[in-house]
Tab-separated table of C-alpha atoms in Angstrom:
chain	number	residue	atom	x	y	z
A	1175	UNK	CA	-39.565	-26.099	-21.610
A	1176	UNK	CA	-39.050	-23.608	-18.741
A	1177	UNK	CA	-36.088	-23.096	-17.434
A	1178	UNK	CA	-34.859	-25.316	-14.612
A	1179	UNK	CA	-35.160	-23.219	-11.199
A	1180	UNK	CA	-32.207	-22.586	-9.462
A	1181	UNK	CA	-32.322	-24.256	-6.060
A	1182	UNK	CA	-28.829	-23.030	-3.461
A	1183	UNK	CA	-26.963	-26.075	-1.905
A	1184	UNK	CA	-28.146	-24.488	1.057
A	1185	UNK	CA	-29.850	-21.393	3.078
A	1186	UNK	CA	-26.665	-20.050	4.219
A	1187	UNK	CA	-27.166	-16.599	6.164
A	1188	UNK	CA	-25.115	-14.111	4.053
A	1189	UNK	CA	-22.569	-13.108	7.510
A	1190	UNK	CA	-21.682	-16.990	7.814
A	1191	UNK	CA	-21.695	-16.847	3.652
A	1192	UNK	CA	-18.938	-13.831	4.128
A	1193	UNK	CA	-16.785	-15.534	6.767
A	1194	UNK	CA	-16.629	-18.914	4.904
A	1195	UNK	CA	-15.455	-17.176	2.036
A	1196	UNK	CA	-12.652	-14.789	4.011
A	1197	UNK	CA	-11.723	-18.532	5.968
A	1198	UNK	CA	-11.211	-19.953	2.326
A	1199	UNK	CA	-9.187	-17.166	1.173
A	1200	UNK	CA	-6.634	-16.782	4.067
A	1201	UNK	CA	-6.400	-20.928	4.100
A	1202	UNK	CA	-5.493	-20.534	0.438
A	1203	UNK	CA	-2.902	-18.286	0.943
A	1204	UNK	CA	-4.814	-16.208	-2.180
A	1205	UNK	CA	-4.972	-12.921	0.408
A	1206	UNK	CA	-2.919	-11.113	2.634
A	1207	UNK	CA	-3.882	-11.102	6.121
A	1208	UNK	CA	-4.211	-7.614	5.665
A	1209	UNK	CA	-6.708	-7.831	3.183
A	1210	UNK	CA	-8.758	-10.008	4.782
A	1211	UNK	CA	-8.843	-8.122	7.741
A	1212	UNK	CA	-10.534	-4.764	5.593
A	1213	UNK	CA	-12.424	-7.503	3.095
A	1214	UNK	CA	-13.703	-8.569	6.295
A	1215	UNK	CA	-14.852	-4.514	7.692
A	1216	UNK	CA	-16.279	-4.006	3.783
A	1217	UNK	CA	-18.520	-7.777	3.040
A	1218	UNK	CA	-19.500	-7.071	7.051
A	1219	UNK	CA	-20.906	-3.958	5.993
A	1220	UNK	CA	-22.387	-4.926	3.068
A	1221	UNK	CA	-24.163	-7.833	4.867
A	1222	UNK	CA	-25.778	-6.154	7.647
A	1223	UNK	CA	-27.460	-3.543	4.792
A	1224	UNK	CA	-28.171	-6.623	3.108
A	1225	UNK	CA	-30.101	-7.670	6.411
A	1226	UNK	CA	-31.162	-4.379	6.762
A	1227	UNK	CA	-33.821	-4.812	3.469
A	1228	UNK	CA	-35.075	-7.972	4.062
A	1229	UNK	CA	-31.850	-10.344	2.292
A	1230	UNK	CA	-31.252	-12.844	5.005
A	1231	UNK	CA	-29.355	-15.354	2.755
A	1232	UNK	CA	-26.765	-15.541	0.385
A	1233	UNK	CA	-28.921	-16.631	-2.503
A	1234	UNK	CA	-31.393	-13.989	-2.187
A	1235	UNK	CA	-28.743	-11.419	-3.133
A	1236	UNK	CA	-29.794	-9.852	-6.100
A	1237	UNK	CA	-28.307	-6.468	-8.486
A	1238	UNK	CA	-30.775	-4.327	-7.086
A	1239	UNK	CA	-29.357	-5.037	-3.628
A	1240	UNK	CA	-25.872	-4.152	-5.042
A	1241	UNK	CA	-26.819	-1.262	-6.653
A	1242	UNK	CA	-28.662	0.385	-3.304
A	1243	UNK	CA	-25.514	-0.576	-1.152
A	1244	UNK	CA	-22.901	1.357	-3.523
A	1245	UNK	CA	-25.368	4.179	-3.471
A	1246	UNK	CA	-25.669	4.541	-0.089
A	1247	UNK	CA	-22.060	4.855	0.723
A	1248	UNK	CA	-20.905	8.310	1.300
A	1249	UNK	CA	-17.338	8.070	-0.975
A	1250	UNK	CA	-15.916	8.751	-3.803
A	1251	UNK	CA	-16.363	6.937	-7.082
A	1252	UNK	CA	-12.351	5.005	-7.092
A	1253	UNK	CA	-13.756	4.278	-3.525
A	1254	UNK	CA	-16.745	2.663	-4.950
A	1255	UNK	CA	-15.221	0.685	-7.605
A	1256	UNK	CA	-13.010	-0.634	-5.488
A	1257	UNK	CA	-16.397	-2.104	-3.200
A	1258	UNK	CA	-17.615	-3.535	-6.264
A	1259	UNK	CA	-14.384	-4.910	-7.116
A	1260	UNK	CA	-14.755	-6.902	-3.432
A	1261	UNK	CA	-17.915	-7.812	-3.522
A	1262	UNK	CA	-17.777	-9.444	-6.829
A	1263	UNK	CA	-14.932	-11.261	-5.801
A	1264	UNK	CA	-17.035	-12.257	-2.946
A	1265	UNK	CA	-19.933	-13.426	-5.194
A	1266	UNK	CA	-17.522	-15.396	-7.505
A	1267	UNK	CA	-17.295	-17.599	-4.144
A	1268	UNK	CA	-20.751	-17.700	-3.640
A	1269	UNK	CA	-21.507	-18.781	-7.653
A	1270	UNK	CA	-18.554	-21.752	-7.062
A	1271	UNK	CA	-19.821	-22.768	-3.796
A	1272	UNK	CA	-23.279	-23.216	-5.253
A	1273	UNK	CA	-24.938	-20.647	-3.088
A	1274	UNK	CA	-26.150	-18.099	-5.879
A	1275	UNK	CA	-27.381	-18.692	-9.689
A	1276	UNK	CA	-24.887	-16.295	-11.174
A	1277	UNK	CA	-22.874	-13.090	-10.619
A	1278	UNK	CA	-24.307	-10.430	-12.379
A	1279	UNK	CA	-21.610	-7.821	-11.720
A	1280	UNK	CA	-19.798	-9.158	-14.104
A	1281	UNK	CA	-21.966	-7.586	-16.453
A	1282	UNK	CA	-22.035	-4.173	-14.319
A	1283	UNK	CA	-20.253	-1.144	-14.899
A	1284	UNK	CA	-17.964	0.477	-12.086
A	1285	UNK	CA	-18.060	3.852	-10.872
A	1286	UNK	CA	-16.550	6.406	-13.473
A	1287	UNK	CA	-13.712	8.202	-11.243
A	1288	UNK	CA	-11.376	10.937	-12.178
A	1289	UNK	CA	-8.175	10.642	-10.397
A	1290	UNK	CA	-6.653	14.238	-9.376
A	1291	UNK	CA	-3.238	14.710	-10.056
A	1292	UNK	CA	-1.540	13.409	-6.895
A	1293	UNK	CA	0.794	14.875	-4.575
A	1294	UNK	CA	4.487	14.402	-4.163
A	1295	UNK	CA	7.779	16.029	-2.977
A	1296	UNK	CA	10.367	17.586	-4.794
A	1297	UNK	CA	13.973	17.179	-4.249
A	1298	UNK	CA	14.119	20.141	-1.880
A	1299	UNK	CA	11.086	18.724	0.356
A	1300	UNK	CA	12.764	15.478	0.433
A	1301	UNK	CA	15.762	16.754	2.019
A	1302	UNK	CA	13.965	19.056	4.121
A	1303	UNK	CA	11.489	15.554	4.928
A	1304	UNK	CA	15.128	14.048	6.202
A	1305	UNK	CA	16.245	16.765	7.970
A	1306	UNK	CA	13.019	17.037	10.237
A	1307	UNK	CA	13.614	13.499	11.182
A	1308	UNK	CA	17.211	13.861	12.076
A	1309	UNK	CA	16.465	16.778	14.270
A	1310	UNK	CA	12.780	15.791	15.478
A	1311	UNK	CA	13.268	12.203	16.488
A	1312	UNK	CA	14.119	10.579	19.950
A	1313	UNK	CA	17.613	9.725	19.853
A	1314	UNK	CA	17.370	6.292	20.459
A	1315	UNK	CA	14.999	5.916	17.327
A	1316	UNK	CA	16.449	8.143	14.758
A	1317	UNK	CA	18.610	5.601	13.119
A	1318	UNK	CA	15.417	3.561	13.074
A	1319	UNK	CA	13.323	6.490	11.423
A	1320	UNK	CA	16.173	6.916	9.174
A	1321	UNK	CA	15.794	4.025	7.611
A	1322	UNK	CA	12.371	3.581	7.502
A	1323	UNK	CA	11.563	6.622	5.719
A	1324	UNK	CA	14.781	5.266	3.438
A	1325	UNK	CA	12.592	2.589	2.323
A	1326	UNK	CA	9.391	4.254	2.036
A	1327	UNK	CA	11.632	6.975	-0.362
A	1328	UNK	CA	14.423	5.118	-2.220
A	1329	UNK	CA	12.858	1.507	-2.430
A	1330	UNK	CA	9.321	3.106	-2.813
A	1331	UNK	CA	7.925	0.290	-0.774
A	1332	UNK	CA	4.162	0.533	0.685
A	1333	UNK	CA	3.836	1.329	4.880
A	1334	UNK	CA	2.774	-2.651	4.823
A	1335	UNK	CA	5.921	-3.813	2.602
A	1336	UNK	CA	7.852	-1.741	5.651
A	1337	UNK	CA	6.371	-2.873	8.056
A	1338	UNK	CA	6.568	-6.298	7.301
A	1339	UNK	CA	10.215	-6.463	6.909
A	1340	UNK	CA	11.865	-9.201	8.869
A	1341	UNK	CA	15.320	-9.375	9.643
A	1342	UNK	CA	15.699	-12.421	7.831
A	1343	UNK	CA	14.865	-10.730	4.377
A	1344	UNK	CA	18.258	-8.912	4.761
A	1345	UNK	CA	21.374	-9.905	3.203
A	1346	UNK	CA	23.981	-7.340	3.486
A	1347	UNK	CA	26.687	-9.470	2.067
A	1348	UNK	CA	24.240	-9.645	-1.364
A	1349	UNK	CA	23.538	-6.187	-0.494
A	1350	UNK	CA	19.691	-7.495	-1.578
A	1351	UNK	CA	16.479	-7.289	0.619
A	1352	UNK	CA	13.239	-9.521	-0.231
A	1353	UNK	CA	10.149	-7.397	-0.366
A	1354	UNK	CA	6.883	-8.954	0.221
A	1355	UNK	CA	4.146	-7.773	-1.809
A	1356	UNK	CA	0.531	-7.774	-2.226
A	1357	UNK	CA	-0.646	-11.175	-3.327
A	1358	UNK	CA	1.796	-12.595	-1.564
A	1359	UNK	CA	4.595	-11.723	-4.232
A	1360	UNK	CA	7.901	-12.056	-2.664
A	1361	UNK	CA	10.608	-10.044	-4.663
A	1362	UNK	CA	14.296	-8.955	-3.992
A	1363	UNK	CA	15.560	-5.625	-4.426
A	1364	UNK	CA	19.587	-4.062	-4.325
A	1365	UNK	CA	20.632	-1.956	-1.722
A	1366	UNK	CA	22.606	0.492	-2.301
A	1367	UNK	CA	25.962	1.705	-0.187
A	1368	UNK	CA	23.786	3.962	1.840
A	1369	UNK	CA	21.126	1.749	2.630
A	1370	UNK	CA	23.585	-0.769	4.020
A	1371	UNK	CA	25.137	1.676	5.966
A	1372	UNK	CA	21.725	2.948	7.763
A	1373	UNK	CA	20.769	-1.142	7.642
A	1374	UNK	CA	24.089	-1.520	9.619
A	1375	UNK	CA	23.874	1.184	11.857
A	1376	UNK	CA	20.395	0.580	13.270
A	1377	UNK	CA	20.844	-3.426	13.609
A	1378	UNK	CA	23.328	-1.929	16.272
A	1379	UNK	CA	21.140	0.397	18.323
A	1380	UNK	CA	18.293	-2.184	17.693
A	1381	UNK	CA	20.123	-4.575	19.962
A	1382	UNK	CA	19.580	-2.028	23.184
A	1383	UNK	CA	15.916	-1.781	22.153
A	1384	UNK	CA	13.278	-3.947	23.808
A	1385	UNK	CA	11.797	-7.116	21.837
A	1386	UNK	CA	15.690	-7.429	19.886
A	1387	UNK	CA	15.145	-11.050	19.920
A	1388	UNK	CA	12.147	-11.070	17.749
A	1389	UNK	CA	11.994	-11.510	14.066
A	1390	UNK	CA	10.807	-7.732	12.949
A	1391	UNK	CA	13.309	-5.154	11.491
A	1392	UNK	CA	11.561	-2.378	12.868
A	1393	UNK	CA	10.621	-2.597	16.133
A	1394	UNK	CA	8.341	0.178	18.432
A	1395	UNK	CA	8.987	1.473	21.446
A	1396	UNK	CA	7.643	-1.212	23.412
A	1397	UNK	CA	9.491	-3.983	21.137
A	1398	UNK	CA	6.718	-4.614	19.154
A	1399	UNK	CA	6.729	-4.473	15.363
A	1400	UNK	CA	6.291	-0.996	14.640
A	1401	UNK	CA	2.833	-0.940	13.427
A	1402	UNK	CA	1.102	0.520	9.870
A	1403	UNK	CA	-0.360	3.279	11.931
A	1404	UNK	CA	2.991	4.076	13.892
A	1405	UNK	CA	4.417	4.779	10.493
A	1406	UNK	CA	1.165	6.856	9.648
A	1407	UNK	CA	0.949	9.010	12.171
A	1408	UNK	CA	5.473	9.626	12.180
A	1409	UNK	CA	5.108	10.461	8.394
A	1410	UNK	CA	2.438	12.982	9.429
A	1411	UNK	CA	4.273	14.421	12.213
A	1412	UNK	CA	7.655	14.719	10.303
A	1413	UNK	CA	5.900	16.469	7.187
A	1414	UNK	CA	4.371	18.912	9.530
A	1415	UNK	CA	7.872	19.645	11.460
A	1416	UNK	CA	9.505	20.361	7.792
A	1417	UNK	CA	6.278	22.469	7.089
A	1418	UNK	CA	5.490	20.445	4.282
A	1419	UNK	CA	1.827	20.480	3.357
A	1420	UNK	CA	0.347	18.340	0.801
A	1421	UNK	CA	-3.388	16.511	0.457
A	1422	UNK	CA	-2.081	13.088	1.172
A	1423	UNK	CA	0.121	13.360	4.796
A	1424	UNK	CA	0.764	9.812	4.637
A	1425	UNK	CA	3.422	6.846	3.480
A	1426	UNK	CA	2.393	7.101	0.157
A	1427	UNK	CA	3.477	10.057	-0.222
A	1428	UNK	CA	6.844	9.147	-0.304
A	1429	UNK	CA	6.683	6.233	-2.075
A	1430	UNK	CA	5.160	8.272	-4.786
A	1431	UNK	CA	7.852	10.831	-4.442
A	1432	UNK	CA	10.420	8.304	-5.005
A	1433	UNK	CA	9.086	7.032	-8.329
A	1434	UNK	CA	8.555	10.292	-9.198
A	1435	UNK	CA	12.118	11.046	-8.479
A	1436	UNK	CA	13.375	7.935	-10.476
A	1437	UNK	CA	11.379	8.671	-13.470
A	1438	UNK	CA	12.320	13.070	-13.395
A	1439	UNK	CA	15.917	11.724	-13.169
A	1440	UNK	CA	16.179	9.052	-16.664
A	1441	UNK	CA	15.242	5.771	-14.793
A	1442	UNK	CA	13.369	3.843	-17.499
A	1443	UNK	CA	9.575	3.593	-16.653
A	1444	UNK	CA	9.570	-0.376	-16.663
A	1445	UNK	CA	12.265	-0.350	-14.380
A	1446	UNK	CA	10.268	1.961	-12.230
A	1447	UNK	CA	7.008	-0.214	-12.953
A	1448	UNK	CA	9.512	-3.123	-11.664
A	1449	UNK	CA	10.404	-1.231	-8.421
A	1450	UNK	CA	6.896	-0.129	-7.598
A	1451	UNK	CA	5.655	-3.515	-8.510
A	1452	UNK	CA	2.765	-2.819	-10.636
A	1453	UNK	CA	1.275	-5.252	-12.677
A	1454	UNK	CA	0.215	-2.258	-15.120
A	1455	UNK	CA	2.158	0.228	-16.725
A	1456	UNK	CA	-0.091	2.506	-16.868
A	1457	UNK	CA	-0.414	2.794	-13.380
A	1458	UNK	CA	3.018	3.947	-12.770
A	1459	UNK	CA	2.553	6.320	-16.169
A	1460	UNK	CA	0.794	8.511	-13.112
A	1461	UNK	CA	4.063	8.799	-10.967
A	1462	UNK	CA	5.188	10.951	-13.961
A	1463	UNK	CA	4.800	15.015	-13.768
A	1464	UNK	CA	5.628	17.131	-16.574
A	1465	UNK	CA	6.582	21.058	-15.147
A	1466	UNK	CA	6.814	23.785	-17.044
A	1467	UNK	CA	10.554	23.548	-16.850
A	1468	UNK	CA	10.292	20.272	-18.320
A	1469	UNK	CA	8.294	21.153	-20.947
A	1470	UNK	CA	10.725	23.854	-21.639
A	1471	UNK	CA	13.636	21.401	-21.950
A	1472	UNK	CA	11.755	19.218	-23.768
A	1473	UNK	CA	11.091	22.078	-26.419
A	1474	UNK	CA	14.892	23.867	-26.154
A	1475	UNK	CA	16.355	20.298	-26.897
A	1476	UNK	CA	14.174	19.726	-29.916
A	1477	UNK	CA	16.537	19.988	-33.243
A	1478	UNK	CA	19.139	19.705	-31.119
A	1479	UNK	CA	21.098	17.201	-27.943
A	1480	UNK	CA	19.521	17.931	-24.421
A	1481	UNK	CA	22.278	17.697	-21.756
A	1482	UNK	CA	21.338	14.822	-19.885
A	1483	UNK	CA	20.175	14.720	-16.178
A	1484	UNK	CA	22.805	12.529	-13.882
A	1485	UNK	CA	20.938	10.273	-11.448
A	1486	UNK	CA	22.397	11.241	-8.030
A	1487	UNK	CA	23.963	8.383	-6.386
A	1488	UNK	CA	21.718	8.522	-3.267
A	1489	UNK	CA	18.507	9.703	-2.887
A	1490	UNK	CA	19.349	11.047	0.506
A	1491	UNK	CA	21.715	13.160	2.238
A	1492	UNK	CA	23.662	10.286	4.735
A	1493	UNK	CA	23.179	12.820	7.873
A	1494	UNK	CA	21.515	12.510	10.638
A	1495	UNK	CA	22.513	14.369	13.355
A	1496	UNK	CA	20.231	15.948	16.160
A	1497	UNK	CA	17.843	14.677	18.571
A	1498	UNK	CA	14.671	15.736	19.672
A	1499	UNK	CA	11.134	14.457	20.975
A	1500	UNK	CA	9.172	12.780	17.946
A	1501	UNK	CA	6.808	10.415	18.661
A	1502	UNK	CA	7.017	6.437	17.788
């Protein structure tokens, strides 16, 4: 007997296919608005080359269709695999909403990538990263920029985690801040005696700032929240104005240079792994750099007790004098 042909619950054009699943996902809470604003940039791209050769509807979408789209985009392979990753998510919908047979990328391969060795600060570029923005930033908004880059360096949170702060995820009497994470994770994290006392300090300049009465920690010039690209393009300016030149000028950065930091330092990896929140440890296994210094300890100490490293109370010197012109 031949196999039963596979008839879609409907010829649903694969743009309207894309926004009912994106509408699905936000209403579930299963994304961050976030992501379904760049889901939304990637599955729109994808459907208008879809369009492009001939695949008007969802069901029509085939491997070979797939295949042509990843090769056409001009980006590396962890870039790729990341598209596939998002489209087969977006397929999954499709396969549940009886709009296409099966997903075959499931069955595909993604990209092979290599990941270069990323970039981060030592201790020394880290203080000189604090000193910039002490003596580079309006006046009004150093005790802001202070902080921020606190968080981005000691609490390793992403520019979106910082962003997203609220004032209501502060307790300085638990000395405790809730994070909120990708997936919509919402975890708490200490603050130390520094952290309070920049926390502190700013909540009492932010009350001269316009927009003080809204909910955001971080506010912009205007009273906004300060926005992911604000931070962006201040991490960018500030590395430049300590002369600090690395591949990756942005947030990151420093939140890679903080678990870096941790890890140089004794902190356990799975408390790191905690801190970072990464569902993988292997992930946070690349926050790790061996030197040749360390490699020399490592060696000297065999046979024999290795003084141990003391984990500096702060990760941050708790100045910040100066003024100057930064931008927001």
């Amino acid at each position: 007997m031949a196999p039963k042909q596979f008839v879609p619950r409907s010829n649903t054009p694969v743009e309207t296919a894309v926004e009912s699943y994106l509408r699905k996902e936000s209403s579930l809470g299963r994304l961050r608005p976030a992501t379904i604003r760049n889901r939304r940039i990637e599955l729109g791209r994808f459907a208008r080359f879809a369009v492009s050769k001939k695949i008007d509807h969802a069901h029509e979408i085939n491997r070979n269709l797939v295949t042509a789209y990843i090769g056409s985009l001009n980006i590396g392979n962890a870039t790729k695999a990341t598209t596939v990753v998002i489209i087969r998510a977006f397929l999954d919908y499709l396969v549940e909403e009886y709009l296409l047979m099966d997903n075959f990328l499931h069955g595909m391969k993604p990209p092979r990538s290599f990941r270069p060795e990323a970039d981060y600060l030592a201790r020394e570029e880290i203080d000189a990263l604090f000193g910039a923005i002490a003596e580079n930033s309006r006046e009004k908004s150093v005790d802001r920029n202070l902080l921020l880059f606190s968080f981005l360096t000691v609490l390793c949170m992403r520019v979106s985690e910082a962003a997203g702060v609220r004032l209501q995820d502060v307790d300085l009497k638990a000395a405790t801040i809730w994070v909120h994470r990708k997936g919509g994770k919402l975890v708490k994290l200490p603050l130390n005696t520094d952290l309070r006392q920049k926390i502190d300090t700013w909540l009492e300049k932010r009350k001269e700032w316009p927009g003080a009465d809204s909910g955001w920690l971080f506010l912009s010039n205007r009273g906004g929240c300060l926005s992911v690209r604000q931070i962006q393009d201040l991490t960018k300016g500030f590395l430049k104005s300590a002369g600090i030149l690395k591949r990756n000028m942005s947030p990151h950065l420093l939140r890679h240079s903080g678990a870096s930091f941790y890890l140089a330092t004794g902190t356990d990896i799975k408390t790191v792994q905690n801190l970072l929140g990464h569902s993988n440890l292997a992930t946070t296994s690349r926050y790790v750099h061996a030197g040749e210094k360390a490699m020399e300890d490592a060696i000297n100490g065999w046979g024999g007790t290795a003084s141990g490293k003391q984990m500096s109370k702060t990760l941050i010197r708790n100045s910040h004098s100066g003024r100057g012109d930064g931008n927001d």
